[in-house]
Amino acid sequence: MIRLWIPLGVILLWALVALLAPVLPLSPNAIDLPHILKPGSLHEGLGYDDLGRPVFDRLLVGAHTSFLVAFAVVSLSLIIGSLLGTIGAYAGGWIDMVLVRVIDVFLAFPGILLAIALAGVMGPGIENVVIALSVVSWVGYARLARAQVLSVKERDHIRAAVAIGIPPPQIIARHLLPLISAPLIVEASFGMASVVIGEAGLSYLGLGVQPPAASWGSMIRDGTRYMLVAPHMVVAPGLALMGVVLSMNLLGDRLRDWLDVKNRSVKETP
Amino acid sequence: MFIRFLISRVLTALAVVFGVVCLVFFLLHLVPGDPVEVMLGESARPADRAALQQALGLDLPLHVQFGHYLANLSQFDLGTSFYSKRPIRDLLLERLPATVELGMAALLVALLLAIPLGILAAVKKETAWDIGATGVALFGVSIPNFWMGPMLILVGALWLGWFPVSGREGIASLVLPALTLGTALAAILSRMIRSALLEVLNEDFMRTARGKGLAERTVILRHGLRNALLPVITLVGLQLGALLSGAVITETVFSWPGIGSLVVEAIHRRDYPVVQATVLCISVSYVALNVLTDLAYARIDPRVRLGSRP
C-alpha cells in the first residue's frame, strides 16, 4: 500500500503544482540583488540564486516545464509508436519488415545521445526538446506494441471479427488496442521517468528551455558554478527531480506487478 | 553452426550500421537550422554566406552531399572540423583513450558495488536486507548523472578535498567520474545478479555442496556466484552501450576530455561535422558491442544459436 500511495501522492502533488504554476502568484524571474546566493531559511523559503531569484518559485515553475515536456513527449511517442507497431504487426509483409528495420536502426543509438545531437542542431527551445525526445522515445512503444499485437492477433475473437468483415481500422481500435494497452501503460510510466531525466539533461547541457525560463536541469547547471557558496541552488532542484523520477519508477514497478498478476489469471482461463 | 550464426549476425549489424549512417546524415541535415547562418550570424553579407556554403559543400543537392559523405566514410575519412580545421578522425582518436579509461573504471565500480549488493539481496531474500538493497538500486537508477556528479564534487572535492573537482590528471581524478557513471549500472547489475543467484540457489549442486559440509560462504561464492555470473557477465556487454551515452553527460560534468564531452563542445560551437561523426562513432561502437555480446553469449551457451533466435 505504502509503495503505491506515496509515489502516487508525490507525482499528483507535483503534477498539480505544474498545472497551477502559471496562475500562482510566483515571481520566478524577479531579480532581488540584496538576496543574491542567500541560503534558505524558515522565512525565505529555499533561498535565492545567483541573480537573487527565489529558488522555491523557480522550482515550481520548473515542475511546469518538466511535466509539460514529459506529458507531451510520452503522449506523442505513445500514440505514434503504438500506432506504427500495431499497423506493422497487423499488416505483416513488407510493411512489417520495413518497420522492424527502422526500429533496429533507432535502437542502435544509445539512450539520449540522438536527442542531444538533434536538440543541439535544432537549437534550444521547449518545442525542440519535445521533438528531439519524441524522435528517440517512439521506438520503445512501437516495438512493444508490435510484439503484443503479434501475440494476440491470432486469437479467436479477432479471427471472428475478420471473418464477419469488420474493416481493419475498426478491428485494431475496438478489438486489438484494448488488449495490448496494459503493457503500454506500464511502459509509459517508466517512459515518464526517462523523459523527465531527458529534459533535465538537455537543459543541463544548455540545450533545453531558454533563459530566463526555469527548468530543474538548467537550475542544476546554474547552481554548479556556485556550489561552494550556495549549495542550495543545486540541492533543491536535484532533490525534486530525484523524488519525481523515483516515484515514477516505483509506480511503474507497482503497475507492472499489478498488471502482470492480471495477465497471468487471463492466461490461465482459456 | 557457430560460423553461420556469426556471419548472419555480422551481416545484420552491417545493415543496421548503414541505416545509422543514413539516419544520422539525413536527420542532422533536414532539421531546421542553417549552419552557415549560425556560424556567420544573421547580418552576414550574402557573398560571404555563399562562399562559406560552397567551401563546406552545402550548396550541392542533398543526395550529392550524401554520396560524397559515403565515399569519404568508406575510406575512414570522417571530414574536417569547422572549428579546429583538423581531421575529425584525429580528434576522435585523441579523445578515445579518456573515454575508454572512464568506461572501464565505471564498470569496475559497478561490479564492486553490484556483486555484494546482489548477493546480499538474494541470500537474505524477502528480508529487510533485500528490501534495502532494492531501495538502494531504485535510488541508483533514479539519480541523474548531472546531479550525482555535482553532489560528489561538492562532498568529495569541495568539502573533503580528497579528489580534484575536474580534469584528467592521475588516478584521483578518475574516482568521482567513475562513481557517477557507474552507479546506475551498479543498480541494474545488482538486480540481475540477485535474480540469477536466486535461480541457482536451489539447484542440486548447491545442496550437494552444503551436504558435504562446506561453509555457507564457500557454497555461495564458489558454487552459487560462479554459476550465476555466467549470464550476468554477458549481459554486462549490453549495458556498456548505456555507459557510452551516460558518458556524454558525466564527461561534461567533470570536464573529462573524452568523446562524450567532444559531442557537447561541438554542439555549442556549431561544429556539425564533428557532431555527426561523433554520434556515428558512438552508435557504431554500440552496435559492435551488441554483436560481440551476442557472439560471446552464443559461444558460451549453445542454446542461443540453436534456438529460435533470428
XYZ file of C-alpha atoms in Angstrom:
580
model
C 0.000 0.000 0.000
C 2.706 2.465 1.043
C 4.682 1.662 -2.081
C 1.707 2.644 -4.206
C 0.258 5.642 -2.405
C 3.408 7.565 -1.524
C 4.770 7.688 -5.082
C 1.312 8.355 -6.455
C 0.893 11.192 -3.966
C 4.279 12.696 -4.836
C 3.508 12.609 -8.554
C -0.006 14.013 -8.169
C 1.253 16.802 -5.920
C 3.937 17.838 -8.407
C 1.504 17.480 -11.301
C -0.904 19.802 -9.507
C 1.922 22.276 -8.883
C 2.932 22.011 -12.537
C -0.623 22.652 -13.646
C -1.139 25.611 -11.324
C 2.327 27.179 -11.639
C 1.331 29.597 -14.431
C -1.549 31.032 -12.361
C 0.051 31.011 -8.895
C 1.403 34.341 -7.619
C 5.039 33.382 -8.218
C 7.919 35.596 -9.222
C 10.481 33.159 -10.653
C 12.270 35.838 -12.656
C 12.194 38.687 -10.117
C 15.781 39.778 -9.571
C 16.467 40.778 -5.985
C 20.098 41.917 -5.754
C 20.492 42.092 -1.956
C 19.475 38.434 -1.713
C 21.988 37.014 -4.224
C 23.044 33.440 -3.312
C 21.332 33.709 0.091
C 20.617 30.236 1.523
C 17.153 29.145 2.541
C 15.615 29.651 5.937
C 12.209 29.420 7.590
C 11.289 32.912 6.390
C 12.910 32.875 2.990
C 11.871 29.509 1.610
C 14.589 27.712 -0.303
C 16.858 30.726 -0.695
C 17.924 32.704 -3.753
C 20.036 32.016 -6.831
C 22.980 33.826 -8.412
C 20.700 36.607 -9.708
C 18.726 36.864 -6.486
C 15.730 34.995 -7.870
C 13.746 32.859 -5.404
C 14.702 29.176 -5.745
C 11.314 27.986 -4.449
C 9.372 29.868 -7.128
C 11.725 28.672 -9.809
C 11.360 25.106 -8.567
C 7.574 25.257 -9.007
C 7.860 26.788 -12.462
C 10.478 24.163 -13.293
C 7.914 21.491 -12.427
C 5.673 23.048 -15.067
C 8.423 22.690 -17.704
C 9.233 19.171 -16.607
C 5.668 17.827 -16.609
C 4.693 19.682 -19.773
C 7.576 18.111 -21.705
C 7.048 14.680 -20.123
C 3.339 14.698 -20.928
C 3.842 15.939 -24.486
C 6.664 13.525 -25.297
C 5.048 10.463 -23.735
C 1.659 11.077 -25.394
C 3.232 11.829 -28.768
C 5.539 8.833 -28.773
C 2.924 6.529 -27.228
C 0.401 7.378 -29.945
C 2.844 7.311 -32.864
C 4.765 4.301 -31.583
C 1.809 2.075 -30.776
C 0.037 3.030 -33.993
C 3.057 2.146 -36.144
C 3.803 -1.012 -34.162
C 0.187 -2.172 -34.392
C -0.107 -1.454 -38.099
C 3.196 -3.206 -38.823
C 2.325 -6.346 -36.892
C -1.250 -6.442 -38.144
C -0.386 -5.843 -41.800
C 2.688 -8.080 -41.825
C 4.607 -8.478 -45.087
C 6.917 -5.755 -46.318
C 5.318 -3.052 -44.134
C 6.294 -5.006 -41.045
C 9.758 -5.707 -42.424
C 10.440 -2.018 -43.052
C 9.173 -1.166 -39.573
C 11.441 -3.758 -37.937
C 14.476 -2.425 -39.810
C 13.664 1.171 -38.824
C 13.213 0.120 -35.185
C 16.560 -1.718 -35.278
C 18.314 1.384 -36.582
C 16.782 3.661 -33.936
C 17.647 1.178 -31.206
C 21.259 1.293 -32.358
C 21.572 4.752 -30.779
C 22.499 4.536 -27.141
C 19.953 6.295 -24.942
C 19.748 10.026 -25.061
C 22.662 10.594 -27.464
C 20.485 11.119 -30.557
C 18.257 13.532 -28.641
C 21.311 15.538 -27.558
C 22.553 15.772 -31.149
C 19.116 16.683 -32.514
C 18.393 19.276 -29.849
C 21.871 20.660 -30.412
C 21.376 21.087 -34.144
C 17.815 22.433 -33.884
C 18.801 24.933 -31.208
C 17.380 25.431 -27.724
C 13.665 25.808 -27.025
C 10.964 23.722 -25.440
C 9.365 22.618 -28.758
C 12.706 21.337 -30.000
C 13.213 19.431 -26.744
C 9.833 17.749 -27.259
C 10.669 16.868 -30.869
C 14.146 15.569 -30.031
C 12.935 13.383 -27.146
C 9.939 12.087 -29.134
C 12.159 11.041 -32.042
C 14.045 8.875 -29.546
C 11.116 7.558 -27.470
C 8.557 6.330 -30.006
C 10.681 3.278 -30.826
C 10.169 1.565 -27.473
C 6.381 1.789 -27.769
C 6.442 0.640 -31.388
C 8.482 -2.426 -30.527
C 6.284 -3.283 -27.565
C 3.012 -2.750 -29.446
C 4.284 -4.834 -32.355
C 5.228 -7.749 -30.093
C 1.898 -7.539 -28.262
C -0.179 -7.476 -31.446
C 1.765 -10.436 -32.855
C 0.892 -12.406 -29.736
C -2.836 -11.635 -29.762
C -3.731 -11.222 -33.412
C -4.451 -14.931 -33.909
C -6.955 -15.062 -31.070
C -10.434 -16.319 -31.866
C -12.321 -13.075 -31.391
C -10.010 -11.287 -33.830
C -10.406 -14.055 -36.389
C -14.138 -13.877 -35.886
C -14.078 -10.124 -36.447
C -12.047 -10.592 -39.634
C -14.415 -13.335 -40.791
C -17.533 -11.212 -40.476
C -15.855 -8.487 -42.497
C -15.138 -5.753 -39.976
C -12.677 -3.292 -41.552
C -9.091 -3.456 -40.180
C -9.040 0.058 -38.611
C -12.073 -0.875 -36.545
C -10.603 -4.240 -35.555
C -7.427 -2.518 -34.421
C -9.232 0.195 -32.483
C -12.005 -1.911 -30.905
C -10.537 -5.378 -30.556
C -6.738 -5.102 -30.543
C -5.768 -1.906 -28.745
C -7.746 -2.646 -25.553
C -5.956 -5.992 -25.260
C -2.466 -4.562 -25.598
C -2.917 -1.382 -23.566
C -1.779 -2.723 -20.175
C 1.911 -3.239 -21.025
C 1.923 0.046 -22.933
C 0.668 1.869 -19.836
C 3.445 0.320 -17.733
C 5.992 1.295 -20.377
C 4.591 4.833 -20.413
C 5.027 5.271 -16.676
C 8.706 4.264 -16.920
C 8.844 6.429 -20.040
C 7.690 9.449 -17.985
C 10.671 8.973 -15.682
C 13.167 8.807 -18.509
C 11.668 11.807 -20.305
C 11.816 13.877 -17.095
C 15.510 12.949 -16.797
C 15.965 13.545 -20.523
C 14.504 17.043 -20.447
C 16.520 17.969 -17.372
C 19.626 16.503 -19.026
C 19.160 18.565 -22.185
C 18.516 21.670 -20.099
C 21.604 20.890 -18.022
C 23.639 20.872 -21.237
C 22.071 24.224 -22.203
C 20.016 22.633 -24.977
C 16.631 22.883 -23.241
C 14.480 25.846 -22.299
C 15.885 29.312 -22.944
C 16.801 31.544 -20.019
C 15.223 33.069 -18.026
C 12.644 30.227 -18.166
C 13.226 27.730 -15.368
C 13.865 24.011 -15.691
C 15.230 21.730 -12.978
C 18.083 20.828 -15.313
C 19.076 24.416 -16.020
C 18.774 25.249 -12.302
C 21.286 22.472 -11.536
C 23.534 23.807 -14.298
C 23.408 27.358 -12.932
C 23.969 26.091 -9.413
C 27.102 24.051 -10.143
C 29.045 27.296 -10.600
C 28.259 28.427 -7.060
C 28.335 25.110 -5.243
C 30.802 26.076 -2.570
C 28.956 29.235 -1.517
C 25.362 28.294 -2.370
C 24.867 24.517 -2.420
C 21.106 25.019 -2.033
C 20.963 26.051 -5.698
C 21.951 22.519 -6.739
C 20.448 20.515 -3.898
C 16.849 21.777 -4.186
C 16.180 21.052 -7.886
C 18.127 17.793 -7.656
C 16.028 16.508 -4.766
C 12.822 17.497 -6.564
C 13.981 15.747 -9.724
C 15.032 12.626 -7.866
C 11.780 12.490 -5.922
C 9.690 12.661 -9.075
C 11.799 10.168 -11.036
C 11.951 7.746 -8.109
C 8.166 7.964 -7.685
C 7.560 7.351 -11.383
C 9.853 4.307 -11.327
C 8.187 2.963 -8.169
C 4.746 3.483 -9.668
C 5.857 1.722 -12.861
C 7.070 -1.204 -10.743
C 3.765 -1.409 -8.901
C 1.735 -1.143 -12.098
C 3.819 -3.884 -13.676
C 3.323 -6.258 -10.729
C -0.331 -5.464 -10.610
C -0.969 -5.872 -14.340
C 1.202 -8.995 -14.536
C -0.970 -10.704 -11.966
C -3.980 -9.858 -14.055
C -2.326 -11.121 -17.215
C -1.499 -14.394 -15.556
C -5.077 -15.042 -14.500
C -6.244 -14.186 -18.005
C -3.828 -16.709 -19.467
C -4.961 -19.419 -17.078
C -8.585 -19.215 -18.181
C -8.599 -20.425 -21.754
C 26.878 -23.744 -36.819
C 28.679 -21.027 -34.926
C 30.243 -19.700 -38.123
C 26.811 -19.404 -39.722
C 25.442 -17.584 -36.694
C 28.475 -15.295 -36.723
C 28.092 -14.423 -40.386
C 24.367 -13.738 -40.191
C 24.809 -11.648 -37.043
C 27.591 -9.571 -38.587
C 25.618 -9.029 -41.799
C 22.570 -7.809 -39.870
C 24.823 -5.493 -37.885
C 26.324 -4.061 -41.073
C 22.817 -3.347 -42.386
C 21.990 -1.589 -39.116
C 25.213 0.429 -39.313
C 24.286 1.555 -42.827
C 20.859 2.570 -41.533
C 22.546 4.503 -38.726
C 24.763 6.328 -41.239
C 21.704 7.325 -43.302
C 19.663 8.361 -40.281
C 22.426 10.500 -38.773
C 23.135 12.219 -42.084
C 19.545 12.970 -43.052
C 18.252 13.843 -39.576
C 21.055 16.311 -38.989
C 20.696 17.805 -42.468
C 16.932 18.034 -42.624
C 16.129 19.536 -39.235
C 15.627 23.297 -39.272
C 18.729 25.339 -38.555
C 21.249 26.621 -41.096
C 24.869 26.094 -40.017
C 26.081 28.898 -42.270
C 23.728 31.398 -40.674
C 24.665 30.171 -37.225
C 28.387 30.458 -37.960
C 28.292 33.892 -39.614
C 25.343 35.461 -37.823
C 22.200 36.886 -39.371
C 23.830 40.081 -40.588
C 26.467 38.389 -42.776
C 26.890 39.587 -46.370
C 25.283 37.290 -48.963
C 28.625 36.923 -50.737
C 30.348 35.651 -47.583
C 27.449 33.350 -46.936
C 27.631 31.860 -50.432
C 31.398 31.475 -50.163
C 31.180 29.578 -46.883
C 28.339 27.473 -48.211
C 30.452 26.496 -51.162
C 33.508 25.826 -49.041
C 31.507 23.459 -46.842
C 29.861 21.788 -49.823
C 26.435 22.758 -48.521
C 25.383 24.300 -51.872
C 25.221 20.886 -53.545
C 21.984 18.882 -53.694
C 21.453 16.705 -50.628
C 21.875 13.394 -52.457
C 25.200 14.548 -53.909
C 26.380 15.569 -50.433
C 25.319 12.158 -49.157
C 27.250 10.455 -51.973
C 30.403 12.366 -51.063
C 29.851 11.583 -47.416
C 29.554 7.839 -48.098
C 32.601 7.858 -50.380
C 34.654 9.564 -47.680
C 33.350 7.275 -44.965
C 34.372 4.205 -46.943
C 37.944 5.491 -46.680
C 37.550 6.198 -42.954
C 37.587 9.903 -43.688
C 35.155 11.499 -41.238
C 35.601 15.014 -42.559
C 37.204 18.128 -41.100
C 36.173 20.106 -38.070
C 34.641 23.534 -38.798
C 36.195 24.854 -35.627
C 39.727 23.485 -35.357
C 40.103 22.734 -39.098
C 41.661 19.380 -38.155
C 40.650 15.927 -39.428
C 37.867 14.592 -37.210
C 39.446 11.145 -37.146
C 42.436 12.601 -35.293
C 40.163 14.416 -32.831
C 38.312 11.184 -32.073
C 41.487 9.123 -31.666
C 42.851 11.770 -29.287
C 39.743 11.622 -27.116
C 39.155 7.886 -27.238
C 41.616 6.757 -24.501
C 39.984 9.014 -21.892
C 36.513 7.611 -22.619
C 37.718 4.008 -22.586
C 39.506 4.642 -19.291
C 36.404 6.188 -17.740
C 34.184 3.397 -19.072
C 36.432 0.676 -17.645
C 36.655 2.402 -14.278
C 32.877 2.848 -14.169
C 32.407 -0.832 -14.992
C 34.767 -1.757 -12.167
C 32.851 0.482 -9.751
C 29.574 -1.048 -10.925
C 30.795 -4.618 -10.369
C 32.315 -3.805 -6.974
C 29.003 -2.321 -5.815
C 26.624 -4.697 -7.577
C 28.112 -8.081 -6.642
C 27.911 -7.677 -2.833
C 24.530 -5.943 -3.111
C 23.130 -8.642 -5.388
C 24.425 -11.478 -3.199
C 23.025 -9.857 -0.074
C 19.611 -9.389 -1.644
C 19.466 -12.960 -2.948
C 20.779 -14.723 0.171
C 18.546 -12.707 2.511
C 15.614 -12.829 0.132
C 12.451 -11.053 1.282
C 14.024 -9.702 4.465
C 14.819 -6.121 5.386
C 18.221 -6.601 3.681
C 16.576 -7.484 0.396
C 14.166 -4.560 0.579
C 17.064 -2.284 1.491
C 19.095 -3.477 -1.495
C 16.075 -2.978 -3.761
C 15.710 0.544 -2.415
C 19.378 1.334 -2.994
C 19.076 0.031 -6.570
C 15.981 2.148 -7.215
C 17.802 5.217 -5.939
C 20.725 4.300 -8.157
C 18.688 4.350 -11.353
C 16.715 7.431 -10.314
C 19.648 9.776 -9.642
C 20.599 11.502 -12.878
C 24.335 11.737 -13.671
C 24.191 15.516 -13.891
C 23.069 15.715 -10.267
C 25.064 12.820 -8.844
C 28.235 14.345 -10.333
C 27.875 17.819 -8.786
C 26.891 16.264 -5.428
C 30.034 14.088 -5.433
C 32.108 17.143 -6.381
C 30.539 19.093 -3.523
C 31.287 16.423 -0.909
C 34.401 14.686 -2.247
C 36.196 17.629 -3.804
C 34.987 20.873 -2.217
C 34.214 19.837 1.375
C 36.594 16.923 1.961
C 39.166 17.923 -0.642
C 40.083 14.299 -1.374
C 39.653 14.447 -5.139
C 40.126 17.093 -7.830
C 36.986 18.938 -8.997
C 37.510 18.198 -12.684
C 40.003 17.318 -15.381
C 42.031 14.204 -16.002
C 45.238 14.088 -14.005
C 46.117 10.886 -12.221
C 44.061 8.180 -10.592
C 42.414 10.504 -8.057
C 40.700 12.471 -10.811
C 39.115 9.264 -12.108
C 37.320 8.360 -8.863
C 34.378 10.782 -8.891
C 33.519 10.472 -12.616
C 33.702 6.669 -12.399
C 31.418 6.658 -9.339
C 28.959 8.958 -11.123
C 28.884 6.882 -14.287
C 28.977 3.500 -12.540
C 26.107 3.935 -10.079
C 23.217 3.412 -12.471
C 24.907 0.371 -13.975
C 25.564 -0.970 -10.471
C 21.869 -0.646 -9.698
C 20.814 -2.584 -12.789
C 23.513 -5.236 -12.350
C 22.667 -5.835 -8.709
C 19.104 -6.717 -9.722
C 20.391 -9.079 -12.410
C 22.796 -10.759 -10.009
C 20.033 -11.158 -7.460
C 17.694 -12.930 -9.855
C 20.472 -15.016 -11.433
C 21.651 -16.130 -7.995
C 18.122 -16.921 -6.830
C 17.791 -19.256 -9.790
C 20.838 -21.325 -8.886
C 20.400 -21.277 -5.103
C 18.047 -24.248 -5.132
C 19.981 -26.334 -7.668
C 21.101 -29.840 -6.735
C 24.783 -28.960 -6.781
C 24.153 -26.303 -4.142
C 22.515 -28.875 -1.884
C 25.403 -31.248 -2.503
C 27.906 -28.535 -1.631
C 26.068 -27.848 1.619
C 25.623 -31.569 2.228
C 29.337 -32.227 2.133
C 29.767 -29.678 4.883
C 31.214 -26.663 3.088
C 30.926 -23.333 4.829
C 27.912 -21.293 3.652
C 30.293 -18.616 2.427
C 32.130 -21.058 0.175
C 28.863 -22.522 -1.069
C 27.534 -19.132 -2.111
C 30.736 -17.679 -3.551
C 32.368 -20.728 -5.151
C 29.317 -22.650 -6.295
C 26.457 -20.184 -6.467
C 28.026 -16.976 -7.701
C 30.240 -18.730 -10.239
C 27.229 -20.225 -11.961
C 25.074 -17.151 -11.576
C 27.677 -14.790 -13.019
C 27.882 -16.537 -16.378
C 24.706 -15.000 -17.821
C 25.346 -11.742 -15.969
C 28.803 -11.215 -17.474
C 27.431 -11.451 -20.995
C 24.572 -9.105 -20.136
C 27.138 -6.556 -18.957
C 28.095 -6.160 -22.608
C 24.647 -4.897 -23.484
C 24.766 -2.367 -20.648
C 28.103 -0.973 -21.830
C 26.160 0.896 -24.505
C 24.215 2.698 -21.804
C 27.561 3.661 -20.279
C 28.550 5.288 -23.582
C 25.559 7.620 -23.590
C 25.895 8.272 -19.851
C 29.483 9.273 -20.566
C 28.278 12.251 -22.615
C 26.822 13.963 -19.553
C 29.331 12.635 -16.999
C 32.298 13.805 -19.062
C 30.696 17.233 -19.388
C 30.127 17.499 -15.628
C 33.768 16.698 -14.866
C 35.356 18.343 -17.954
C 36.726 14.873 -18.723
C 38.472 15.112 -22.107
C 36.712 12.180 -23.796
C 34.438 11.616 -26.767
C 31.306 12.451 -24.778
C 32.444 15.949 -23.904
C 33.616 16.342 -27.512
C 29.990 15.989 -28.717
C 28.763 18.643 -26.314
C 31.622 21.037 -27.126
C 30.974 20.534 -30.839
C 27.250 21.250 -30.381
C 27.978 24.502 -28.576
C 30.473 25.515 -31.267
C 28.024 24.570 -34.039
C 30.688 22.242 -35.377
C 28.215 19.986 -37.207
C 30.673 17.620 -38.929
C 32.136 16.757 -35.523
C 28.662 16.217 -34.011
C 27.748 13.964 -36.913
C 30.982 11.957 -36.800
C 30.932 11.541 -33.027
C 27.312 10.392 -32.901
C 28.109 7.954 -35.691
C 31.215 6.704 -33.925
C 29.411 6.126 -30.592
C 26.451 4.415 -32.280
C 28.679 2.120 -34.314
C 30.616 1.102 -31.196
C 27.279 0.438 -29.533
C 26.214 -1.864 -32.390
C 29.619 -3.578 -32.299
C 29.343 -4.132 -28.526
C 25.912 -5.687 -29.007
C 27.203 -8.056 -31.672
C 30.204 -9.051 -29.562
C 27.901 -9.715 -26.610
C 25.616 -11.853 -28.749
C 28.552 -13.820 -30.087
C 30.080 -14.294 -26.649
C 26.739 -15.481 -25.352
C 26.296 -17.906 -28.253
C 29.828 -19.190 -27.692
C 29.157 -19.862 -24.013
C 25.565 -21.023 -24.272
C 24.830 -23.142 -27.383
C 21.080 -22.857 -26.828
C 21.231 -19.296 -28.145
C 22.413 -20.194 -31.644
C 20.455 -23.445 -31.878
C 17.269 -21.897 -30.622
C 14.687 -19.836 -32.436
C 16.629 -16.599 -32.486
C 16.544 -14.807 -35.840
